[in-house]
mmCIF file of C-alpha atoms and ligand atoms in Angstrom:
data_model
loop_
_atom_site.group_PDB
_atom_site.id
_atom_site.type_symbol
_atom_site.label_atom_id
_atom_site.label_comp_id
_atom_site.label_asym_id
_atom_site.label_seq_id
_atom_site.Cartn_x
_atom_site.Cartn_y
_atom_site.Cartn_z
ATOM 1 C CA UNK Y 1 -171.156 -35.715 32.601
ATOM 2 C CA UNK Y 2 -167.630 -34.985 33.387
ATOM 3 C CA UNK Y 3 -166.722 -31.962 35.460
ATOM 4 C CA UNK Y 4 -163.245 -30.808 35.112
ATOM 5 C CA UNK Y 5 -161.538 -27.865 36.819
ATOM 6 C CA UNK Y 6 -158.317 -26.322 35.543
ATOM 7 C CA UNK Y 7 -155.695 -24.574 37.726
ATOM 8 C CA UNK Y 8 -152.432 -23.407 36.585
ATOM 9 C CA UNK Y 9 -151.620 -20.102 38.054
ATOM 10 C CA UNK Y 10 -149.148 -17.874 36.392
ATOM 11 C CA UNK Y 11 -149.748 -19.672 32.928
ATOM 12 C CA UNK Y 12 -151.847 -18.595 30.075
ATOM 13 C CA UNK Y 13 -154.814 -21.009 30.561
ATOM 14 C CA UNK Y 14 -156.564 -19.948 27.172
ATOM 15 C CA UNK Y 15 -155.124 -22.791 24.843
ATOM 16 C CA UNK Y 16 -155.719 -25.307 27.407
ATOM 17 C CA UNK Y 17 -159.206 -24.222 27.971
ATOM 18 C CA UNK Y 18 -159.899 -23.973 24.263
ATOM 19 C CA UNK Y 19 -158.105 -27.083 23.424
ATOM 20 C CA UNK Y 20 -159.866 -29.392 26.342
ATOM 21 C CA UNK Y 21 -163.085 -28.106 25.463
ATOM 22 C CA UNK Y 22 -162.700 -28.871 21.769
ATOM 23 C CA UNK Y 23 -161.261 -32.241 22.559
ATOM 24 C CA UNK Y 24 -163.874 -33.297 25.335
ATOM 25 C CA UNK Y 25 -167.248 -31.696 24.171
ATOM 26 C CA UNK Y 26 -169.052 -33.744 26.507
ATOM 27 C CA UNK Y 27 -167.192 -32.297 29.656
ATOM 28 C CA UNK Y 28 -167.963 -29.146 31.655
ATOM 29 C CA UNK Y 29 -164.511 -27.315 32.132
ATOM 30 C CA UNK Y 30 -164.174 -24.183 34.228
ATOM 31 C CA UNK Y 31 -160.904 -22.519 35.549
ATOM 32 C CA UNK Y 32 -160.077 -21.813 39.180
ATOM 33 C CA UNK Y 33 -158.127 -18.933 40.022
ATOM 34 C CA UNK Y 34 -156.552 -18.241 43.480
ATOM 35 C CA UNK Y 35 -159.133 -16.670 45.669
ATOM 36 C CA UNK Y 36 -161.906 -18.580 44.062
ATOM 37 C CA UNK Y 37 -164.305 -20.867 46.035
ATOM 38 C CA UNK Y 38 -164.507 -24.524 45.284
ATOM 39 C CA UNK Y 39 -165.943 -25.477 41.827
ATOM 40 C CA UNK Y 40 -168.742 -27.763 43.040
ATOM 41 C CA UNK Y 41 -168.993 -31.108 41.530
ATOM 42 C CA UNK Y 42 -165.594 -31.377 39.810
ATOM 43 C CA UNK Y 43 -164.330 -34.823 39.974
ATOM 44 C CA UNK Y 44 -161.216 -34.248 38.008
ATOM 45 C CA UNK Y 45 -158.404 -31.250 37.933
ATOM 46 C CA UNK Y 46 -155.982 -30.498 35.438
ATOM 47 C CA UNK Y 47 -153.292 -28.833 37.091
ATOM 48 C CA UNK Y 48 -149.767 -27.081 36.942
ATOM 49 C CA UNK Y 49 -148.257 -26.076 40.212
ATOM 50 C CA UNK Y 50 -151.497 -25.519 41.928
ATOM 51 C CA UNK Y 51 -151.625 -24.101 45.551
ATOM 52 C CA UNK Y 52 -152.448 -25.984 48.696
ATOM 53 C CA UNK Y 53 -155.654 -23.955 48.701
ATOM 54 C CA UNK Y 54 -156.812 -25.339 45.362
ATOM 55 C CA UNK Y 55 -156.677 -28.874 46.900
ATOM 56 C CA UNK Y 56 -158.201 -27.834 50.227
ATOM 57 C CA UNK Y 57 -161.009 -26.515 48.294
ATOM 58 C CA UNK Y 58 -161.754 -29.572 46.375
ATOM 59 C CA UNK Y 59 -161.708 -32.594 48.678
ATOM 60 C CA UNK Y 60 -163.881 -34.851 46.371
ATOM 61 C CA UNK Y 61 -161.588 -34.786 43.466
ATOM 62 C CA UNK Y 62 -160.992 -38.412 42.111
ATOM 63 C CA UNK Y 63 -158.448 -37.614 39.496
ATOM 64 C CA UNK Y 64 -155.589 -35.029 39.351
ATOM 65 C CA UNK Y 65 -153.969 -34.583 35.814
ATOM 66 C CA UNK Y 66 -150.320 -32.962 35.927
ATOM 67 C CA UNK Y 67 -150.001 -30.783 32.691
ATOM 68 C CA UNK Y 68 -146.226 -31.704 32.588
ATOM 69 C CA UNK Y 69 -144.050 -34.858 33.171
ATOM 70 C CA UNK Y 70 -142.811 -34.258 36.695
ATOM 71 C CA UNK Y 71 -145.072 -34.398 39.706
ATOM 72 C CA UNK Y 72 -142.625 -33.327 42.460
ATOM 73 C CA UNK Y 73 -144.533 -29.946 43.123
ATOM 74 C CA UNK Y 74 -147.732 -32.012 43.482
ATOM 75 C CA UNK Y 75 -146.298 -34.554 45.625
ATOM 76 C CA UNK Y 76 -145.327 -31.587 48.331
ATOM 77 C CA UNK Y 77 -149.147 -30.973 48.681
ATOM 78 C CA UNK Y 78 -151.950 -32.633 50.697
ATOM 79 C CA UNK Y 79 -153.885 -34.233 47.994
ATOM 80 C CA UNK Y 80 -157.539 -35.125 48.466
ATOM 81 C CA UNK Y 81 -157.838 -38.391 49.997
ATOM 82 C CA UNK Y 82 -158.258 -41.232 47.439
ATOM 83 C CA UNK Y 83 -157.393 -39.121 44.379
ATOM 84 C CA UNK Y 84 -155.182 -40.643 41.665
ATOM 85 C CA UNK Y 85 -152.526 -38.484 39.949
ATOM 86 C CA UNK Y 86 -151.938 -38.877 36.234
ATOM 87 C CA UNK Y 87 -149.115 -37.153 34.287
ATOM 88 C CA UNK Y 88 -148.011 -36.615 30.803
ATOM 89 C CA UNK Y 89 -145.873 -39.160 29.440
ATOM 90 C CA UNK Y 90 -143.564 -38.006 26.603
ATOM 91 C CA UNK Y 91 -146.188 -35.655 25.030
ATOM 92 C CA UNK Y 92 -143.474 -34.613 22.515
ATOM 93 C CA UNK Y 93 -140.754 -33.917 25.267
ATOM 94 C CA UNK Y 94 -138.468 -37.023 24.645
ATOM 95 C CA UNK Y 95 -137.436 -35.881 21.254
ATOM 96 C CA UNK Y 96 -136.736 -32.447 22.703
ATOM 97 C CA UNK Y 97 -134.754 -34.039 25.628
ATOM 98 C CA UNK Y 98 -132.759 -36.135 23.159
ATOM 99 C CA UNK Y 99 -131.880 -33.121 21.132
ATOM 100 C CA UNK Y 100 -130.616 -31.415 24.197
ATOM 101 C CA UNK Y 101 -128.692 -34.191 25.350
ATOM 102 C CA UNK Y 102 -126.968 -35.155 22.109
ATOM 103 C CA UNK Y 103 -126.242 -31.545 21.558
ATOM 104 C CA UNK Y 104 -124.763 -31.121 25.069
ATOM 105 C CA UNK Y 105 -122.682 -34.486 24.754
ATOM 106 C CA UNK Y 106 -121.352 -33.750 21.147
ATOM 107 C CA UNK Y 107 -120.466 -30.130 22.059
ATOM 108 C CA UNK Y 108 -118.428 -31.276 24.882
ATOM 109 C CA UNK Y 109 -116.969 -34.369 23.235
ATOM 110 C CA UNK Y 110 -115.956 -32.378 19.838
ATOM 111 C CA UNK Y 111 -114.832 -29.460 21.820
ATOM 112 C CA UNK Y 112 -117.019 -26.953 19.939
ATOM 113 C CA UNK Y 113 -117.397 -24.546 22.813
ATOM 114 C CA UNK Y 114 -113.212 -24.320 22.993
ATOM 115 C CA UNK Y 115 -113.124 -23.874 19.050
ATOM 116 C CA UNK Y 116 -115.733 -21.070 19.089
ATOM 117 C CA UNK Y 117 -113.957 -19.270 21.804
ATOM 118 C CA UNK Y 118 -110.482 -19.561 20.295
ATOM 119 C CA UNK Y 119 -111.734 -18.627 16.754
ATOM 120 C CA UNK Y 120 -113.486 -15.467 18.253
ATOM 121 C CA UNK Y 121 -109.996 -14.661 19.811
ATOM 122 C CA UNK Y 122 -108.380 -14.765 16.248
ATOM 123 C CA UNK Y 123 -106.669 -18.310 16.800
ATOM 124 C CA UNK Y 124 -106.793 -21.253 14.472
ATOM 125 C CA UNK Y 125 -105.660 -24.361 16.336
ATOM 126 C CA UNK Y 126 -106.873 -28.263 15.905
ATOM 127 C CA UNK Y 127 -106.961 -30.538 18.898
ATOM 128 C CA UNK Y 128 -106.369 -34.171 18.470
ATOM 129 C CA UNK Y 129 -109.661 -36.461 17.533
ATOM 130 C CA UNK Y 130 -111.260 -37.958 20.629
ATOM 131 C CA UNK Y 131 -112.408 -41.594 20.916
ATOM 132 C CA UNK Y 132 -116.096 -42.405 21.521
ATOM 133 C CA UNK Y 133 -114.687 -45.274 24.001
ATOM 134 C CA UNK Y 134 -113.125 -42.620 26.059
ATOM 135 C CA UNK Y 135 -116.563 -40.799 26.844
ATOM 136 C CA UNK Y 136 -119.121 -43.263 27.989
ATOM 137 C CA UNK Y 137 -122.230 -41.640 28.843
ATOM 138 C CA UNK Y 138 -124.510 -42.816 31.527
ATOM 139 C CA UNK Y 139 -128.290 -41.765 31.699
ATOM 140 C CA UNK Y 140 -130.019 -41.866 35.092
ATOM 141 C CA UNK Y 141 -133.687 -42.707 34.663
ATOM 142 C CA UNK Y 142 -134.926 -44.806 32.043
ATOM 143 C CA UNK Y 143 -138.340 -43.702 31.713
ATOM 144 C CA UNK Y 144 -140.272 -42.069 28.976
ATOM 145 C CA UNK Y 145 -137.678 -39.351 28.622
ATOM 146 C CA UNK Y 146 -134.337 -41.238 29.719
ATOM 147 C CA UNK Y 147 -134.870 -44.236 27.437
ATOM 148 C CA UNK Y 148 -135.222 -41.995 24.293
ATOM 149 C CA UNK Y 149 -132.278 -40.243 25.336
ATOM 150 C CA UNK Y 150 -130.038 -43.235 25.984
ATOM 151 C CA UNK Y 151 -131.013 -44.902 22.638
ATOM 152 C CA UNK Y 152 -130.578 -41.816 20.581
ATOM 153 C CA UNK Y 153 -127.025 -41.269 22.025
ATOM 154 C CA UNK Y 154 -126.271 -44.793 21.363
ATOM 155 C CA UNK Y 155 -126.726 -44.065 17.603
ATOM 156 C CA UNK Y 156 -123.770 -41.768 17.863
ATOM 157 C CA UNK Y 157 -121.547 -44.736 18.860
ATOM 158 C CA UNK Y 158 -120.906 -43.616 22.388
ATOM 159 C CA UNK Y 159 -120.981 -46.599 24.821
ATOM 160 C CA UNK Y 160 -124.150 -45.768 26.813
ATOM 161 C CA UNK Y 161 -125.060 -47.089 30.385
ATOM 162 C CA UNK Y 162 -128.380 -46.553 31.900
ATOM 163 C CA UNK Y 163 -129.738 -46.562 35.628
ATOM 164 C CA UNK Y 164 -133.273 -47.120 36.861
ATOM 165 C CA UNK Y 165 -135.131 -48.409 40.005
ATOM 166 C CA UNK Y 166 -136.202 -51.570 38.805
ATOM 167 C CA UNK Y 167 -134.205 -53.717 36.029
ATOM 168 C CA UNK Y 168 -134.902 -52.400 32.370
ATOM 169 C CA UNK Y 169 -133.577 -53.385 29.082
ATOM 170 C CA UNK Y 170 -132.807 -50.957 26.283
ATOM 171 C CA UNK Y 171 -131.269 -52.014 22.871
ATOM 172 C CA UNK Y 172 -127.760 -50.655 22.799
ATOM 173 C CA UNK Y 173 -127.668 -49.579 26.323
ATOM 174 C CA UNK Y 174 -125.922 -51.298 29.287
ATOM 175 C CA UNK Y 175 -128.607 -51.408 32.007
ATOM 176 C CA UNK Y 176 -127.766 -51.007 35.830
ATOM 177 C CA UNK Y 177 -130.469 -50.989 38.484
ATOM 178 C CA UNK Y 178 -131.076 -50.074 42.182
ATOM 179 C CA UNK Y 179 -128.872 -49.085 44.814
ATOM 180 C CA UNK Y 180 -126.686 -52.069 44.098
ATOM 181 C CA UNK Y 181 -126.162 -51.013 40.424
ATOM 182 C CA UNK Y 182 -125.269 -47.407 41.103
ATOM 183 C CA UNK Y 183 -121.468 -48.139 41.914
ATOM 184 C CA UNK Y 184 -120.813 -49.958 38.652
ATOM 185 C CA UNK Y 185 -122.887 -47.453 36.606
ATOM 186 C CA UNK Y 186 -120.874 -44.637 37.991
ATOM 187 C CA UNK Y 187 -117.552 -46.257 37.489
ATOM 188 C CA UNK Y 188 -118.381 -46.938 33.883
ATOM 189 C CA UNK Y 189 -119.801 -43.422 33.186
ATOM 190 C CA UNK Y 190 -117.842 -40.162 32.149
ATOM 191 C CA UNK Y 191 -120.681 -38.109 30.965
ATOM 192 C CA UNK Y 192 -123.579 -38.122 33.309
ATOM 193 C CA UNK Y 193 -127.180 -37.204 32.073
ATOM 194 C CA UNK Y 194 -129.882 -36.974 34.845
ATOM 195 C CA UNK Y 195 -133.434 -37.653 33.887
ATOM 196 C CA UNK Y 196 -134.702 -38.999 37.237
ATOM 197 C CA UNK Y 197 -137.931 -37.892 38.875
ATOM 198 C CA UNK Y 198 -137.402 -35.632 41.851
ATOM 199 C CA UNK Y 199 -138.399 -37.903 45.047
ATOM 200 C CA UNK Y 200 -137.000 -38.193 48.334
ATOM 201 C CA UNK Y 201 -134.784 -41.133 47.085
ATOM 202 C CA UNK Y 202 -133.299 -38.912 44.317
ATOM 203 C CA UNK Y 203 -133.093 -35.488 45.962
ATOM 204 C CA UNK Y 204 -129.270 -34.466 46.393
ATOM 205 C CA UNK Y 205 -128.365 -37.505 44.332
ATOM 206 C CA UNK Y 206 -125.748 -35.403 42.277
ATOM 207 C CA UNK Y 207 -123.545 -34.621 45.136
ATOM 208 C CA UNK Y 208 -119.845 -35.184 45.923
ATOM 209 C CA UNK Y 209 -120.064 -38.922 46.754
ATOM 210 C CA UNK Y 210 -121.729 -39.752 43.388
ATOM 211 C CA UNK Y 211 -119.950 -37.212 41.141
ATOM 212 C CA UNK Y 212 -116.465 -38.067 42.320
ATOM 213 C CA UNK Y 213 -117.155 -41.872 41.575
ATOM 214 C CA UNK Y 214 -117.499 -40.835 37.914
ATOM 215 C CA UNK Y 215 -114.444 -41.185 35.626
ATOM 216 C CA UNK Y 216 -111.800 -38.444 35.642
ATOM 217 C CA UNK Y 217 -112.760 -35.492 33.403
ATOM 218 C CA UNK Y 218 -116.314 -36.097 34.038
ATOM 219 C CA UNK Y 219 -119.212 -34.030 32.684
ATOM 220 C CA UNK Y 220 -122.838 -33.423 34.057
ATOM 221 C CA UNK Y 221 -125.941 -32.735 31.941
ATOM 222 C CA UNK Y 222 -128.960 -32.146 34.355
ATOM 223 C CA UNK Y 223 -132.264 -31.741 32.708
ATOM 224 C CA UNK Y 224 -134.443 -33.173 35.516
ATOM 225 C CA UNK Y 225 -134.817 -30.918 38.519
ATOM 226 C CA UNK Y 226 -132.481 -28.522 40.316
ATOM 227 C CA UNK Y 227 -132.869 -30.314 43.699
ATOM 228 C CA UNK Y 228 -130.950 -33.594 42.255
ATOM 229 C CA UNK Y 229 -127.903 -31.395 42.494
ATOM 230 C CA UNK Y 230 -125.880 -30.226 45.447
ATOM 231 C CA UNK Y 231 -124.482 -27.130 43.857
ATOM 232 C CA UNK Y 232 -121.672 -26.506 46.017
ATOM 233 C CA UNK Y 233 -120.418 -30.061 45.391
ATOM 234 C CA UNK Y 234 -120.219 -29.264 41.783
ATOM 235 C CA UNK Y 235 -118.399 -26.361 41.938
ATOM 236 C CA UNK Y 236 -115.754 -27.977 44.047
ATOM 237 C CA UNK Y 237 -115.403 -30.905 41.901
ATOM 238 C CA UNK Y 238 -115.129 -28.599 38.777
ATOM 239 C CA UNK Y 239 -112.443 -26.232 40.595
ATOM 240 C CA UNK Y 240 -110.324 -29.340 41.772
ATOM 241 C CA UNK Y 241 -110.231 -30.855 38.003
ATOM 242 C CA UNK Y 242 -111.987 -34.056 38.517
ATOM 243 C CA UNK Y 243 -114.915 -32.825 36.508
ATOM 244 C CA UNK Y 244 -114.604 -30.958 33.147
ATOM 245 C CA UNK Y 245 -117.848 -29.197 32.830
ATOM 246 C CA UNK Y 246 -121.582 -29.101 33.078
ATOM 247 C CA UNK Y 247 -124.712 -28.375 31.138
ATOM 248 C CA UNK Y 248 -127.461 -27.296 33.548
ATOM 249 C CA UNK Y 249 -131.043 -26.612 32.584
ATOM 250 C CA UNK Y 250 -132.664 -26.881 35.996
ATOM 251 C CA UNK Y 251 -131.744 -25.008 39.328
ATOM 252 C CA UNK Y 252 -132.794 -25.149 42.940
ATOM 253 C CA UNK Y 253 -133.799 -21.582 42.451
ATOM 254 C CA UNK Y 254 -135.671 -20.661 39.221
ATOM 255 C CA UNK Y 255 -135.171 -18.175 37.710
ATOM 256 C CA UNK Y 256 -131.491 -18.691 38.414
ATOM 257 C CA UNK Y 257 -130.622 -15.493 40.331
ATOM 258 C CA UNK Y 258 -128.467 -13.197 38.283
ATOM 259 C CA UNK Y 259 -125.667 -13.250 40.846
ATOM 260 C CA UNK Y 260 -125.426 -17.040 41.146
ATOM 261 C CA UNK Y 261 -122.067 -18.465 40.750
ATOM 262 C CA UNK Y 262 -123.069 -20.803 37.981
ATOM 263 C CA UNK Y 263 -123.684 -17.650 35.850
ATOM 264 C CA UNK Y 264 -120.093 -16.930 35.594
ATOM 265 C CA UNK Y 265 -118.377 -20.427 35.992
ATOM 266 C CA UNK Y 266 -116.452 -20.690 32.924
ATOM 267 C CA UNK Y 267 -116.952 -24.432 32.720
ATOM 268 C CA UNK Y 268 -120.671 -24.459 33.041
ATOM 269 C CA UNK Y 269 -123.357 -23.987 30.087
ATOM 270 C CA UNK Y 270 -126.697 -22.743 31.102
ATOM 271 C CA UNK Y 271 -130.355 -22.830 29.717
ATOM 272 C CA UNK Y 272 -133.485 -21.537 31.441
ATOM 273 C CA UNK Y 273 -135.350 -24.719 32.033
ATOM 274 C CA UNK Y 274 -135.769 -24.999 28.242
ATOM 275 C CA UNK Y 275 -134.634 -28.699 27.656
ATOM 276 C CA UNK Y 276 -138.191 -29.922 26.893
ATOM 277 C CA UNK Y 277 -141.194 -27.358 26.579
ATOM 278 C CA UNK Y 278 -144.657 -28.696 27.208
ATOM 279 C CA UNK Y 279 -146.457 -28.756 23.930
ATOM 280 C CA UNK Y 280 -150.074 -27.938 24.653
ATOM 281 C CA UNK Y 281 -151.484 -29.565 21.481
ATOM 282 C CA UNK Y 282 -149.916 -32.730 22.271
ATOM 283 C CA UNK Y 283 -150.616 -32.528 25.954
ATOM 284 C CA UNK Y 284 -154.242 -31.893 25.392
ATOM 285 C CA UNK Y 285 -154.638 -34.674 22.893
ATOM 286 C CA UNK Y 286 -153.063 -36.980 25.394
ATOM 287 C CA UNK Y 287 -155.035 -35.775 28.400
ATOM 288 C CA UNK Y 288 -158.370 -36.258 26.480
ATOM 289 C CA UNK Y 289 -157.456 -39.815 25.154
ATOM 290 C CA UNK Y 290 -156.437 -40.840 28.806
ATOM 291 C CA UNK Y 291 -159.698 -39.462 30.184
ATOM 292 C CA UNK Y 292 -161.872 -41.242 27.690
ATOM 293 C CA UNK Y 293 -159.686 -44.376 28.213
ATOM 294 C CA UNK Y 294 -160.349 -44.391 31.785
ATOM 295 C CA UNK Y 295 -164.231 -43.735 31.252
ATOM 296 C CA UNK Y 296 -164.277 -46.761 29.150
ATOM 297 C CA UNK Y 297 -162.185 -48.833 31.785
ATOM 298 C CA UNK Y 298 -159.245 -49.129 29.343
ATOM 299 C CA UNK Y 299 -155.654 -49.324 30.737
ATOM 300 C CA UNK Y 300 -153.543 -46.058 30.626
ATOM 301 C CA UNK Y 301 -149.778 -45.143 31.319
ATOM 302 C CA UNK Y 302 -148.748 -42.123 33.512
ATOM 303 C CA UNK Y 303 -150.512 -43.061 36.775
ATOM 304 C CA UNK Y 304 -148.255 -41.855 39.463
ATOM 305 C CA UNK Y 305 -147.376 -44.300 42.136
ATOM 306 C CA UNK Y 306 -148.254 -41.991 45.139
ATOM 307 C CA UNK Y 307 -145.868 -44.269 47.638
ATOM 308 C CA UNK Y 308 -142.871 -43.672 45.236
ATOM 309 C CA UNK Y 309 -143.703 -40.087 44.390
ATOM 310 C CA UNK Y 310 -143.355 -40.516 40.481
HETATM 311 P P1 NDP B 401 -140.469 -41.468 34.292
HETATM 312 O O1 NDP B 401 -141.325 -41.617 35.364
HETATM 313 O O2 NDP B 401 -141.057 -42.014 32.963
HETATM 314 O O3 NDP B 401 -139.091 -42.201 34.480
HETATM 315 C C1 NDP B 401 -138.401 -42.035 35.493
HETATM 316 C C2 NDP B 401 -137.270 -42.849 35.462
HETATM 317 O O4 NDP B 401 -136.355 -42.779 36.620
HETATM 318 C C3 NDP B 401 -137.463 -44.597 35.608
HETATM 319 O O5 NDP B 401 -136.624 -45.212 34.771
HETATM 320 C C4 NDP B 401 -137.377 -44.869 36.957
HETATM 321 O O6 NDP B 401 -137.174 -46.320 37.424
HETATM 322 C C5 NDP B 401 -136.111 -44.084 37.383
HETATM 323 N N1 NDP B 401 -136.054 -43.892 38.937
HETATM 324 C C6 NDP B 401 -137.028 -43.270 39.739
HETATM 325 N N2 NDP B 401 -136.603 -43.249 41.047
HETATM 326 C C7 NDP B 401 -135.474 -44.121 40.958
HETATM 327 C C8 NDP B 401 -134.395 -44.312 42.080
HETATM 328 N N3 NDP B 401 -134.869 -44.002 43.054
HETATM 329 N N4 NDP B 401 -133.304 -44.697 41.470
HETATM 330 C C9 NDP B 401 -133.177 -45.002 40.198
HETATM 331 N N5 NDP B 401 -133.953 -44.938 39.192
HETATM 332 C C10 NDP B 401 -134.974 -44.317 39.723
HETATM 333 O O7 NDP B 401 -140.093 -40.045 34.066
HETATM 334 P P2 NDP B 401 -140.003 -39.104 32.795
HETATM 335 O O8 NDP B 401 -138.975 -39.819 31.973
HETATM 336 O O9 NDP B 401 -141.247 -38.794 32.144
HETATM 337 O O10 NDP B 401 -139.495 -37.803 33.287
HETATM 338 C C11 NDP B 401 -138.472 -37.606 34.257
HETATM 339 C C12 NDP B 401 -138.253 -36.221 34.829
HETATM 340 O O11 NDP B 401 -137.696 -35.244 33.784
HETATM 341 C C13 NDP B 401 -139.483 -35.732 35.529
HETATM 342 O O12 NDP B 401 -139.771 -36.329 36.601
HETATM 343 C C14 NDP B 401 -139.191 -34.314 35.546
HETATM 344 O O13 NDP B 401 -138.606 -34.021 36.497
HETATM 345 C C15 NDP B 401 -137.945 -34.156 34.381
HETATM 346 N N6 NDP B 401 -138.603 -33.131 33.382
HETATM 347 C C16 NDP B 401 -137.742 -31.916 33.118
HETATM 348 C C17 NDP B 401 -138.181 -31.252 32.189
HETATM 349 C C18 NDP B 401 -137.268 -29.748 31.683
HETATM 350 O O14 NDP B 401 -137.677 -29.054 30.890
HETATM 351 N N7 NDP B 401 -136.231 -29.866 32.253
HETATM 352 C C19 NDP B 401 -139.304 -31.462 31.174
HETATM 353 C C20 NDP B 401 -140.072 -32.851 31.457
HETATM 354 C C21 NDP B 401 -139.649 -33.492 32.449
HETATM 355 P P3 NDP B 401 -138.009 -47.405 36.848
HETATM 356 O O15 NDP B 401 -137.953 -47.525 35.360
HETATM 357 O O16 NDP B 401 -137.601 -48.624 37.571
HETATM 358 O O17 NDP B 401 -139.550 -46.868 37.380
HETATM 359 C C1 OXD B 402 -142.183 -30.966 33.336
HETATM 360 C C2 OXD B 402 -141.481 -29.638 33.254
HETATM 361 O O1 OXD B 402 -141.889 -31.646 34.157
HETATM 362 O O2 OXD B 402 -141.717 -28.916 32.458
HETATM 363 O O3 OXD B 402 -143.071 -31.517 32.316
HETATM 364 O O4 OXD B 402 -140.399 -29.716 33.950
#
């Protein structure tokens, strides 16, 4: 019998408990709360932002299932020796990421923000049409989310570049990879979309050195993690005129403090970590299907490479 312990402090666990119990009737599912002792016999944990105390209480876990796509918070913990980590792949988030990226790219490219402001001021002014060829987009990260975003943007006739760690091929996308590919990728890109996992190799990657290698009038869309971006560098490059704007969904400190300079910067558009919401129904179905496949010895995707951290 499979014993599963759920740990997601600060979240409403009810839909997850009900959904996992319905999808895995043969499993015994309990919820761990901060202050609890170990739940004996649990070999599998389903977690979101668990504290270190949870891991310390469960040294015999064999599998840790992350309730979201990004495992950076888990990677900061000391995990039980030998435990594998599994994460959500897509789970309905790729379509949401494509919606967010297309909205941000089109809003910038078509100058809708400027028109809205000027109409509200009583003006009526048209700007010359822009050419897609002058606004090449570059997507950093061509995984479950980035690949969908890149392919969707290509359908709007933007030239689209993609960058990943290993070499990839995506229809309609000019693909670059590794450190060696970064220079060409940045030089070919004006609108930069970040969908990288947060790892030691990608932390602070959106800094002065990379952002200033983008084409002049660059625009940044960060939907991945706040720690990818060196915030002060972005503000300097916006104020110097090298960059034309940014749409930011994730921040080094969340919630974003009310007094943060991003809040009032005229060239920055903000959302509260809303670019892709976790969809419990889809995620539960995916977790249940993966646990059943594992029990039958079938291959699954979404196993995290603990050395790479994603
Ligand atoms: P994946 O693991 O499927 O894809 C990651 C991609 O990044 C891969 O293409 C990978 O390369 C590439 N990559 C990783 N490290 C490097 C590196 N050092 N240099 C170049 N490329 C690299 O992740 P997902 O697409 O599922 O998710 C991406 C991130 O999105 C998550 O980690 C999470 O942080 C964020 N996210 C944000 C949400 C939000 O609401 N804002 C919601 C969900 C996720 P390769 O193909 O070679 O492996
Ligand atoms: C995730 C997130 O990684 O919600 O799933 O950010």
